[in-house]
PDB file of C-alpha atoms and ligand atoms in Angstrom:
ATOM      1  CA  UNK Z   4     -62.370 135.078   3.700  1.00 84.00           C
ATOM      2  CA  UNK Z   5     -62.998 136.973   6.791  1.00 97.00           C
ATOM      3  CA  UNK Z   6     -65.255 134.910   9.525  1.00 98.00           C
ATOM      4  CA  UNK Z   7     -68.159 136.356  10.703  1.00 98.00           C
ATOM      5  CA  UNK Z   8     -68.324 137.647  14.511  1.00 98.00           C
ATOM      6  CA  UNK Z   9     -71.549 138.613  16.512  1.00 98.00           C
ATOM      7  CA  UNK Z  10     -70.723 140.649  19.564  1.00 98.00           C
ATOM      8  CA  UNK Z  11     -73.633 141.699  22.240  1.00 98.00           C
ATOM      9  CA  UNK Z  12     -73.378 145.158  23.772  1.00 98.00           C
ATOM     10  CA  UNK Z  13     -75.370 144.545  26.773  1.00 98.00           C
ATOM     11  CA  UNK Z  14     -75.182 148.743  27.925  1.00 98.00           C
ATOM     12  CA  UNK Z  15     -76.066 149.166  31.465  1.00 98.00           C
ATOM     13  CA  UNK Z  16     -78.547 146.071  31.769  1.00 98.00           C
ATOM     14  CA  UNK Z  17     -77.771 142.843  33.934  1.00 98.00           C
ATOM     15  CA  UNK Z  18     -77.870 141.234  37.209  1.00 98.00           C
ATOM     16  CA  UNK Z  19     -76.312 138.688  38.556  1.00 98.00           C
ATOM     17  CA  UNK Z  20     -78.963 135.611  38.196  1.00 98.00           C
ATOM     18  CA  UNK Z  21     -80.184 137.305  34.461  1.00 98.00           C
ATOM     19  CA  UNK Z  22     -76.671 137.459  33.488  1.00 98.00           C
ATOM     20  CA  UNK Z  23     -76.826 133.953  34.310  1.00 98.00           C
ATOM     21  CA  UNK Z  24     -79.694 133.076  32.859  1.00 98.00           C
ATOM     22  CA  UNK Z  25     -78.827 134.841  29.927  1.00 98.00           C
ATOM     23  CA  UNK Z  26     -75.224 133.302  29.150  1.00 98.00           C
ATOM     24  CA  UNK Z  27     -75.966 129.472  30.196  1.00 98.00           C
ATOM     25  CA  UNK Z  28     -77.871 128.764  26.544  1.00 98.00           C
ATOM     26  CA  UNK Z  29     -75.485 131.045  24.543  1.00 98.00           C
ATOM     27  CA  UNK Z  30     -72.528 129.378  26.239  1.00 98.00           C
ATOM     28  CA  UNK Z  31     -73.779 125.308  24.676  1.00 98.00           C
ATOM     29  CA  UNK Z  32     -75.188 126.889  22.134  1.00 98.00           C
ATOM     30  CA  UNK Z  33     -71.693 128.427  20.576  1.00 98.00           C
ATOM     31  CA  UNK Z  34     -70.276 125.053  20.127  1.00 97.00           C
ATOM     32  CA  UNK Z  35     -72.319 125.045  17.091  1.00 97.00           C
ATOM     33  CA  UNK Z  36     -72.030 127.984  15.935  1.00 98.00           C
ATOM     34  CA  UNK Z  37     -69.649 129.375  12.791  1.00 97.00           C
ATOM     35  CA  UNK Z  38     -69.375 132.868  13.918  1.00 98.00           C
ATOM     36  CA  UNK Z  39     -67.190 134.013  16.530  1.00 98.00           C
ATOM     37  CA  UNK Z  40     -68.941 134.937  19.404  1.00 98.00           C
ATOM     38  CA  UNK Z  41     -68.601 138.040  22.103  1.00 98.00           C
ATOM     39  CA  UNK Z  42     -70.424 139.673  25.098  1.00 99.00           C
ATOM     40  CA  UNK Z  43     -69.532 143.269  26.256  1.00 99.00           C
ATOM     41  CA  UNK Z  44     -70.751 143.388  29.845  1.00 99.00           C
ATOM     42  CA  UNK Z  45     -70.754 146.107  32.236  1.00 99.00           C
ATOM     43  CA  UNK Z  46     -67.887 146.078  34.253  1.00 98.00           C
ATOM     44  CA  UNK Z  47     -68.884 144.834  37.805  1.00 98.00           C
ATOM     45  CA  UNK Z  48     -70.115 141.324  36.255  1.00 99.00           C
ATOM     46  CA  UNK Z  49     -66.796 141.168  34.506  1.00 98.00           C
ATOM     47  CA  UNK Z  50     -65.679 138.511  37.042  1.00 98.00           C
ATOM     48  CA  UNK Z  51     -68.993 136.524  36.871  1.00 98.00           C
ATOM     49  CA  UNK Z  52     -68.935 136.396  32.980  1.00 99.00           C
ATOM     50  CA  UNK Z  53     -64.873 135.557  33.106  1.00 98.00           C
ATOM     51  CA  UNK Z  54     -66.395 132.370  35.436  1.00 98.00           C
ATOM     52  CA  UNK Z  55     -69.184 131.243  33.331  1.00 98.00           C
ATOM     53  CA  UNK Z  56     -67.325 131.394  29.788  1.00 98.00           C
ATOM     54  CA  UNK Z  57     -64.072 130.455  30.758  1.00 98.00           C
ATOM     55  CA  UNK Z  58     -63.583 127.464  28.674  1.00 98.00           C
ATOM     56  CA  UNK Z  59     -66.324 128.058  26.367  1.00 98.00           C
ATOM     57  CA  UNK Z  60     -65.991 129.334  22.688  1.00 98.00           C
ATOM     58  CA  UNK Z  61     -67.868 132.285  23.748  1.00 98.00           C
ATOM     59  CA  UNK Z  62     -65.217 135.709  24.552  1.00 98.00           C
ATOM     60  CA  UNK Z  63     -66.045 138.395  26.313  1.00 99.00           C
ATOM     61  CA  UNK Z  64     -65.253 141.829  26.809  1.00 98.00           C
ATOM     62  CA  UNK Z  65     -66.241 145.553  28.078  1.00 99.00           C
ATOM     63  CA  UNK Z  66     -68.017 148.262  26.908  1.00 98.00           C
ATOM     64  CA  UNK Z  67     -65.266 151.387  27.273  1.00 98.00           C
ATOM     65  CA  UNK Z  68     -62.061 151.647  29.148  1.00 98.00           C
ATOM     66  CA  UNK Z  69     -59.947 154.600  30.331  1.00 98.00           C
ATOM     67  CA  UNK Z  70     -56.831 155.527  28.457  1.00 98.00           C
ATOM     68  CA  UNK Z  71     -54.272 155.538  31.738  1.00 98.00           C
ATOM     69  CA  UNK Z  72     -52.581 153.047  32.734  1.00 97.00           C
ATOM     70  CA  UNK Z  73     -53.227 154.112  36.471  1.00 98.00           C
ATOM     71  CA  UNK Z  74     -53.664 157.315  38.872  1.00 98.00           C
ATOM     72  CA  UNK Z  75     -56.123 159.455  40.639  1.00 98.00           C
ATOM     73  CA  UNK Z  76     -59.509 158.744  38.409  1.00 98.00           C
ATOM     74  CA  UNK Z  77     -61.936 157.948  40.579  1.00 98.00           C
ATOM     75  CA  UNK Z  78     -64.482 155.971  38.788  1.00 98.00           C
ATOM     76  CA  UNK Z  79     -62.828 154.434  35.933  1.00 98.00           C
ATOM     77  CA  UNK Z  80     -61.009 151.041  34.793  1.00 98.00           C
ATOM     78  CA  UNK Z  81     -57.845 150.793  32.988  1.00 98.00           C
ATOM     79  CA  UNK Z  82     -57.027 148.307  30.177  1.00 98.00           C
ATOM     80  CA  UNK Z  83     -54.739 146.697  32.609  1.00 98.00           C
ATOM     81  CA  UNK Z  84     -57.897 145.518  34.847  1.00 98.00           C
ATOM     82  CA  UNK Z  85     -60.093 143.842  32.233  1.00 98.00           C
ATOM     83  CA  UNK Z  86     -57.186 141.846  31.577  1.00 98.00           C
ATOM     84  CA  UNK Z  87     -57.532 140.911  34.591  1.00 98.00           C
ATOM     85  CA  UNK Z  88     -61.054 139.450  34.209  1.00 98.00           C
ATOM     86  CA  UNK Z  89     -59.853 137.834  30.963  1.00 98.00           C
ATOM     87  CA  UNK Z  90     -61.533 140.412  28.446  1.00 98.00           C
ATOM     88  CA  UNK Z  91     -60.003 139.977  24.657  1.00 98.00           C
ATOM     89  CA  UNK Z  92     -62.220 143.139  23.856  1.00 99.00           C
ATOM     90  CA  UNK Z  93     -63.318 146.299  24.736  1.00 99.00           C
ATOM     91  CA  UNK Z  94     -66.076 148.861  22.521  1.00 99.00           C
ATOM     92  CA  UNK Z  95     -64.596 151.952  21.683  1.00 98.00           C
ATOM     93  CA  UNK Z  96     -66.214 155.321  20.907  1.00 98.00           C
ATOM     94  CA  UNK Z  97     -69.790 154.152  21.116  1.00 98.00           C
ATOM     95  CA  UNK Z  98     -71.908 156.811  20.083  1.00 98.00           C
ATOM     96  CA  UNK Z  99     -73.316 156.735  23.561  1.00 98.00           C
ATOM     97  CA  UNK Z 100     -69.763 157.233  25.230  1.00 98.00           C
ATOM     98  CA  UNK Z 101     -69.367 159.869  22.351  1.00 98.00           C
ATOM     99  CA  UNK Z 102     -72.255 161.884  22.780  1.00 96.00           C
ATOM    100  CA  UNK Z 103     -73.604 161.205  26.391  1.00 97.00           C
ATOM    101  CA  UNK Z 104     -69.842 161.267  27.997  1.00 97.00           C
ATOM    102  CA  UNK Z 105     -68.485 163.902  25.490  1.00 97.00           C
ATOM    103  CA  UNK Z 106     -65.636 161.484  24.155  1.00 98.00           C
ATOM    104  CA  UNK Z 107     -64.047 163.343  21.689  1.00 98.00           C
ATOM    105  CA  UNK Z 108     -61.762 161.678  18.401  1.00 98.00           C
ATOM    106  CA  UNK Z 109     -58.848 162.118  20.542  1.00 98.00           C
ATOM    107  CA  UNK Z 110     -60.333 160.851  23.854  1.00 98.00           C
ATOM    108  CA  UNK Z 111     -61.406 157.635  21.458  1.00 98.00           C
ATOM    109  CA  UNK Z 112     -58.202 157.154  20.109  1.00 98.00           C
ATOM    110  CA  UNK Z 113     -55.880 156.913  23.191  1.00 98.00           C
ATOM    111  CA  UNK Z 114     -58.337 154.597  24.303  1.00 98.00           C
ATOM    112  CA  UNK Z 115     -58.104 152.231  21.785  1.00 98.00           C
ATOM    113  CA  UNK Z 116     -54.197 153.166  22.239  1.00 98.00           C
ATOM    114  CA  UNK Z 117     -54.693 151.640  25.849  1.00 98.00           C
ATOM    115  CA  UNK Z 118     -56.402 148.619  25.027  1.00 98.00           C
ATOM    116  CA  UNK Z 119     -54.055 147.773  22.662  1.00 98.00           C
ATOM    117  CA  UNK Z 120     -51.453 148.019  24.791  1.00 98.00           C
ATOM    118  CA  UNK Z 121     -52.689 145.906  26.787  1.00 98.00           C
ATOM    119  CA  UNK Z 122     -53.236 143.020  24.144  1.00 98.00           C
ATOM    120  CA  UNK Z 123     -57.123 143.714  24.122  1.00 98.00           C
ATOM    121  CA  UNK Z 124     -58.742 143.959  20.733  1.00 98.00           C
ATOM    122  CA  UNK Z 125     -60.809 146.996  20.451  1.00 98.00           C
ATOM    123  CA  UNK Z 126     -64.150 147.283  18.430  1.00 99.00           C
ATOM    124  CA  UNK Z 127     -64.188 150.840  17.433  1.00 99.00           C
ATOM    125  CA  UNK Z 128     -67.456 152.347  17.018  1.00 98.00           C
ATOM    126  CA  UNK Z 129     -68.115 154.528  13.755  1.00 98.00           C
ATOM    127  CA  UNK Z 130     -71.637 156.211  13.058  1.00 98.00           C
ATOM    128  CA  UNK Z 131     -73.343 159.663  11.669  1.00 98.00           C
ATOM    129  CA  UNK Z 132     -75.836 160.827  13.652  1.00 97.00           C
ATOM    130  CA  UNK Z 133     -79.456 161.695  11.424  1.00 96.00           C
ATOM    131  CA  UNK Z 134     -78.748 165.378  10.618  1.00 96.00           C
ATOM    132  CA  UNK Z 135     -75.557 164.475   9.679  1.00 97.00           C
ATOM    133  CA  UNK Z 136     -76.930 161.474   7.366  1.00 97.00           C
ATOM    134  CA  UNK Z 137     -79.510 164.408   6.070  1.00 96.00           C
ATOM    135  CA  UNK Z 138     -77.067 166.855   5.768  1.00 98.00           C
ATOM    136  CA  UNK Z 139     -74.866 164.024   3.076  1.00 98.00           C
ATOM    137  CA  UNK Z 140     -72.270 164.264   5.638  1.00 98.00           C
ATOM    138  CA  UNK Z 141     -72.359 160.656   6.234  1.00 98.00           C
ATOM    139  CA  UNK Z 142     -68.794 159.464   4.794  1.00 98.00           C
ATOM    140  CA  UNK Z 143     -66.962 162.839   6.334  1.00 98.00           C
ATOM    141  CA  UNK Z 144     -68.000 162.017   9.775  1.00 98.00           C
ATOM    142  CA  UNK Z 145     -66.807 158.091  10.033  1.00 98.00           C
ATOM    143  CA  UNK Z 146     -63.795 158.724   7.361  1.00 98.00           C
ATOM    144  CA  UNK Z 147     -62.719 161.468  10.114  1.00 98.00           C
ATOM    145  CA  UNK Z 148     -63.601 159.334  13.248  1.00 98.00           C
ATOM    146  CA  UNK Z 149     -61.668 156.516  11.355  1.00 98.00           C
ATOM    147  CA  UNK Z 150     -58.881 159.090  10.715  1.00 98.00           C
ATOM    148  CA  UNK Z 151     -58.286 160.188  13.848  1.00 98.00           C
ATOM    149  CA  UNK Z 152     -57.366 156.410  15.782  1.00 98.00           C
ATOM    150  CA  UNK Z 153     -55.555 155.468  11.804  1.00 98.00           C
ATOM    151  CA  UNK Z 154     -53.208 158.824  12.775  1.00 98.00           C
ATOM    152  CA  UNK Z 155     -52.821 157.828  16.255  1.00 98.00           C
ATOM    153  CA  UNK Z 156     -51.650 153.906  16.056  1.00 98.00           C
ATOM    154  CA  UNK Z 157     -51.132 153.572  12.657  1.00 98.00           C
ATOM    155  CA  UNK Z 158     -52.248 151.386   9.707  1.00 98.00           C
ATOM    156  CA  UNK Z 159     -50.734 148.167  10.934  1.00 98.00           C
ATOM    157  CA  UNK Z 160     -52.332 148.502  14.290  1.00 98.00           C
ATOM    158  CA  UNK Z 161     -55.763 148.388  13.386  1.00 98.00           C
ATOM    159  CA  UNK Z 162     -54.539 144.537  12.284  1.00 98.00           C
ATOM    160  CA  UNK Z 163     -55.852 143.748  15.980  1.00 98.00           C
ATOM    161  CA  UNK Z 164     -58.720 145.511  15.836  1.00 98.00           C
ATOM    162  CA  UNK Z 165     -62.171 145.486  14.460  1.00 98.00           C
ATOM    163  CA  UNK Z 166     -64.778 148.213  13.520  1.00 98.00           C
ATOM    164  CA  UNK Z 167     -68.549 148.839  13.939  1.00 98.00           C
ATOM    165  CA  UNK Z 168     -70.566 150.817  11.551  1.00 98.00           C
ATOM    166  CA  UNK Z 169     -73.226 152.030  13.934  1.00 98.00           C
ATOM    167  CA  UNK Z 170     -75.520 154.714  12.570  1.00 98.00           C
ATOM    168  CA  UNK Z 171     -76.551 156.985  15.924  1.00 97.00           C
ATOM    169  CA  UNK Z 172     -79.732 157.002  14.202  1.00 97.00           C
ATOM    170  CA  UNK Z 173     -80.422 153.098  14.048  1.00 96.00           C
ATOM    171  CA  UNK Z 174     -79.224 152.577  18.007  1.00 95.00           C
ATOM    172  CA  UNK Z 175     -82.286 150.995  20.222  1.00 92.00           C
ATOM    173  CA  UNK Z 176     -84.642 152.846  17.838  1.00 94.00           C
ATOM    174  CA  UNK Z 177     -85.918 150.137  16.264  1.00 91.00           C
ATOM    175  CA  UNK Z 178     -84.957 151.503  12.690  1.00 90.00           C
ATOM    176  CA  UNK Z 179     -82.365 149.516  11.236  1.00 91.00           C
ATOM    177  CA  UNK Z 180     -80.140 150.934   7.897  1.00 93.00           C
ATOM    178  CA  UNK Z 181     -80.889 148.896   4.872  1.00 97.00           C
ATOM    179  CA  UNK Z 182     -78.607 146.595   3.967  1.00 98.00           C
ATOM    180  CA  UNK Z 183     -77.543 149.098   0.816  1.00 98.00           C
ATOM    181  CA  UNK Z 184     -77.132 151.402   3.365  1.00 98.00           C
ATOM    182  CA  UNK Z 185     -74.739 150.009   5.720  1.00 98.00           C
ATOM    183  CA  UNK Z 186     -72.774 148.292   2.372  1.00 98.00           C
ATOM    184  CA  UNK Z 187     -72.212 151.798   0.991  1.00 98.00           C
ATOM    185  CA  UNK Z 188     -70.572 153.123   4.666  1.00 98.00           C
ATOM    186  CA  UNK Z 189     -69.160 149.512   4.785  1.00 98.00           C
ATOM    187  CA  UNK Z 190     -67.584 149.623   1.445  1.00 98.00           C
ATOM    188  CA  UNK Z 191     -66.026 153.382   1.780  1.00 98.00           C
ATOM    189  CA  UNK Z 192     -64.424 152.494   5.196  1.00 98.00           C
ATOM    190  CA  UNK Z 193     -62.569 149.411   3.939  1.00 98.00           C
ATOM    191  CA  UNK Z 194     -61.529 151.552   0.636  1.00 98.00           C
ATOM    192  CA  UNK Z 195     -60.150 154.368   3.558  1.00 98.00           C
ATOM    193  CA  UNK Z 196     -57.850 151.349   4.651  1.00 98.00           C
ATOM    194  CA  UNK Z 197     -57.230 150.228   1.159  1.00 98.00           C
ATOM    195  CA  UNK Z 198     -55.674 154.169   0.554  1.00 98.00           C
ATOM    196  CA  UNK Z 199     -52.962 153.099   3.411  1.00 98.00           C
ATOM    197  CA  UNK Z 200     -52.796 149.203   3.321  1.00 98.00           C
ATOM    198  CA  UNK Z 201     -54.952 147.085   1.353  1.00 98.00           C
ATOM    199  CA  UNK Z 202     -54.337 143.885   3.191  1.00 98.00           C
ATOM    200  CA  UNK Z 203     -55.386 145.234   6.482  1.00 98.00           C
ATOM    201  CA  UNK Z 204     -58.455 146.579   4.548  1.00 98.00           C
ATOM    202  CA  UNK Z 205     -58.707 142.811   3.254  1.00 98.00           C
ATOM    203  CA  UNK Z 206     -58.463 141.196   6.026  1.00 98.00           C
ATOM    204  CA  UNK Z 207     -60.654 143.931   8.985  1.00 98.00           C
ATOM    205  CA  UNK Z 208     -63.885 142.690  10.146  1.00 98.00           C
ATOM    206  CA  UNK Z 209     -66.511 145.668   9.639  1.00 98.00           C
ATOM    207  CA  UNK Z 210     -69.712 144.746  11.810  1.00 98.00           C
ATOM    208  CA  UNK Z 211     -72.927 146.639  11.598  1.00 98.00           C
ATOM    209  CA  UNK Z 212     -74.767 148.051  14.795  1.00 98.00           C
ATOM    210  CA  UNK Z 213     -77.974 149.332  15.066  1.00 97.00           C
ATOM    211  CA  UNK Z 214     -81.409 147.929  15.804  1.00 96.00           C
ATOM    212  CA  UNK Z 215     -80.019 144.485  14.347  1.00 97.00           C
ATOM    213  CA  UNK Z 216     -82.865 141.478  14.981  1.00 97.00           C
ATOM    214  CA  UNK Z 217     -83.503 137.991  13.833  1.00 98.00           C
ATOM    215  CA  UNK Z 218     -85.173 138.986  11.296  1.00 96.00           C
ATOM    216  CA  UNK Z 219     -83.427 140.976   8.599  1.00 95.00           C
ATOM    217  CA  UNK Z 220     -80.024 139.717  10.273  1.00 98.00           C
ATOM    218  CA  UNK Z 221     -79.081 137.233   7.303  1.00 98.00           C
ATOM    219  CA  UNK Z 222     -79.191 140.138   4.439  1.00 98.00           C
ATOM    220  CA  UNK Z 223     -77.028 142.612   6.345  1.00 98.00           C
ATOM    221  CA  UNK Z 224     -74.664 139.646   6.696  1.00 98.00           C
ATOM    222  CA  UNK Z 225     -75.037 138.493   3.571  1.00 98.00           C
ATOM    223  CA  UNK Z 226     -73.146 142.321   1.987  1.00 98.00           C
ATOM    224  CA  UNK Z 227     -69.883 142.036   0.934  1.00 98.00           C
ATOM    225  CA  UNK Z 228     -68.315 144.265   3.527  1.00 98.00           C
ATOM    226  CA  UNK Z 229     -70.259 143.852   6.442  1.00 98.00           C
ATOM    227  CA  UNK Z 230     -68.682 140.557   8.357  1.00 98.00           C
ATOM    228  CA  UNK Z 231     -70.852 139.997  11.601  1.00 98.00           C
ATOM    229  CA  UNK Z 232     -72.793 142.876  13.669  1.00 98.00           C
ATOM    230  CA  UNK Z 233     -72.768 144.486  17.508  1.00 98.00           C
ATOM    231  CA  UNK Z 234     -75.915 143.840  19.023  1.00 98.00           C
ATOM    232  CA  UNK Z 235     -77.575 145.966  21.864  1.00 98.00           C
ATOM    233  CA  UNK Z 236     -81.028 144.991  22.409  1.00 97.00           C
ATOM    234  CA  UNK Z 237     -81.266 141.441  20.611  1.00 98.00           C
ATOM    235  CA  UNK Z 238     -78.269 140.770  23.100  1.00 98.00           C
ATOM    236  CA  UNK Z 239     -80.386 140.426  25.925  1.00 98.00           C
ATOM    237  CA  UNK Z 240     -82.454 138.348  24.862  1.00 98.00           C
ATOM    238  CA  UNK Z 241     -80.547 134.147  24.530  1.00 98.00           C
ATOM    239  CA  UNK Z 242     -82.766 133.495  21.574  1.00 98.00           C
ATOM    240  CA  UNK Z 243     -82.802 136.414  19.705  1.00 98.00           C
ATOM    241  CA  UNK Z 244     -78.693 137.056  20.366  1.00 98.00           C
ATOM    242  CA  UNK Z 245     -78.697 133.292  19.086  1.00 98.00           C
ATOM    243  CA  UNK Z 246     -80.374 133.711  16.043  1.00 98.00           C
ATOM    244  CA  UNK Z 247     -78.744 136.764  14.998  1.00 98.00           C
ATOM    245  CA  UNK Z 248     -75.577 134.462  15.723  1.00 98.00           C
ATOM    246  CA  UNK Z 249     -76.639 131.729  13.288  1.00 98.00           C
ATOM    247  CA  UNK Z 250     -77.758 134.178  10.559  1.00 98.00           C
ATOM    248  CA  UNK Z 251     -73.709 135.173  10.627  1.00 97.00           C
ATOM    249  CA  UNK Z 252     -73.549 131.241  10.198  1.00 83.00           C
TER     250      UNK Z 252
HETATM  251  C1  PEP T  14     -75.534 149.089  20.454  1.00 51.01           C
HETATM  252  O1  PEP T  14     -75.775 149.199  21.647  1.00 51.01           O
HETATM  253  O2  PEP T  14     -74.391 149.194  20.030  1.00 51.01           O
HETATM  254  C2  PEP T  14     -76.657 148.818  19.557  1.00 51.01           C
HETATM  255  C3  PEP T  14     -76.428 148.675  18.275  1.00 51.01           C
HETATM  256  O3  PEP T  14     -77.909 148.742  20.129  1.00 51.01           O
HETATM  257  P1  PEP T  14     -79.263 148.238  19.425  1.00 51.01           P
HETATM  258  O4  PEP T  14     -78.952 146.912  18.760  1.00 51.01           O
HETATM  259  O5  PEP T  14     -80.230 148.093  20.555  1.00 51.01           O
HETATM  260  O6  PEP T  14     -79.649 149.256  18.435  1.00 51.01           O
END
């Protein structure tokens, strides 16, 4: 039985008192909660979120990483550094690192590569965009996106790791993918596992990302292969994160 996990992508949104704000109920409410719990902040509140969760049942992580260890890249932060601020994950390959910051397969797969190495779990991020879903090309694009990190680390890596089904076309539009929808993606990923190790298929936590609310939460949950969901939006929002949380429950 693989337990549910609920992790918030909060993107490029935060301050210091909202992040505060924003954490304080989430942090007393996760006692009670079944469902493993995570928040992917932007990196400069990395230290602020590392002090108000410490302790707490509530992890935390980033939103990308780069894939050196060190050197002359102004700009970015190695897997080495959120270690530093106590991250246990990092996203990988979000469609909006893929498509707005020109990640490729390979960029995505030495990142995850990176974090790994660094004992951080990464969430990688799978998705079609619409004229691919139109164009049936749905199961080629994750099965290759999948492919490419499976060929990199190998089958038994992806033991510490979880994935994301995020359709490009359901992020912050507001138009979620039915809950046959995301089972059928769901499904063929974990039998793509099953063709190389079907424990680690067993046993990987698939979430679902894209447009996911309060409402409508507890039927994507409730598919057999989709085991918790990455938020965006509802993240920002303590009682809408919450319920989402309680509908993995
Ligand atoms: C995301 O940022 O990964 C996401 C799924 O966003 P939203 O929930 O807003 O669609």
């Amino acid at each position: 039985m693989r337990k549910k996990l609920v992790a918030g992508n909060w993107k490029m949104y935060g301050s210091l008192p909202r992040n505060a704000a924003l954490l304080a109920p989430i942090r007393v409410a996760a006692e009670g909660l079944a469902c493993d719990v995570v928040v992917c902040a932007p990196f400069p509140y990395l230290g602020q979120v590392q002090s108000l969760l410490t302790g707490s049942k509530v992890a935390w992580g980033a939103q990308t990483l780069n894939e050196y260890a060190e050197g002359a890249y102004t700009g970015e932060v190695s897997a080495a550094m959120l270690g530093e601020f106590g991250c246990s994950y990092v996203l990988v390959g979000h469609s909006e690192r893929r498509s707005l910051f020109g990640e490729s397969d390979a960029t995505v797969a030495a990142k995850f590569a990176a974090a790994q190495a660094a004992g951080i779990r990464p969430v990688l991020c799978l998705g079609e965009t619409l004229a691919e879903r139109e164009a049936g090309q749905t199961l080629a694009v994750v099965g290759r996106q999948l492919a490419a990190v499976v060929e990199r680390v190998g089958i038994s890596a992806m033991r510490a790791a979880l994935l994301a089904y995020e359709p490009v076309w359901a992020i912050g539009t507001g138009v979620t993918a039915s809950p046959a929808q995301a089972q059928e993606v769901h499904a063929a990923i974990r039998a793509q596992l099953a063709e190389r190790d079907a424990a680690v298929a067993d046993e990987m936590r698939i979430l679902y990302g894209g447009s996911v609310k309060p409402a409508g939460a507890k039927e994507l949950f409730a598919q057999a292969d989709i085991d918790g969901g990455l938020v965006g939006g509802a993240a920002l929002v303590a009682d809408d994160f919450l319920a989402i949380c309680q509908a993995a429950g």
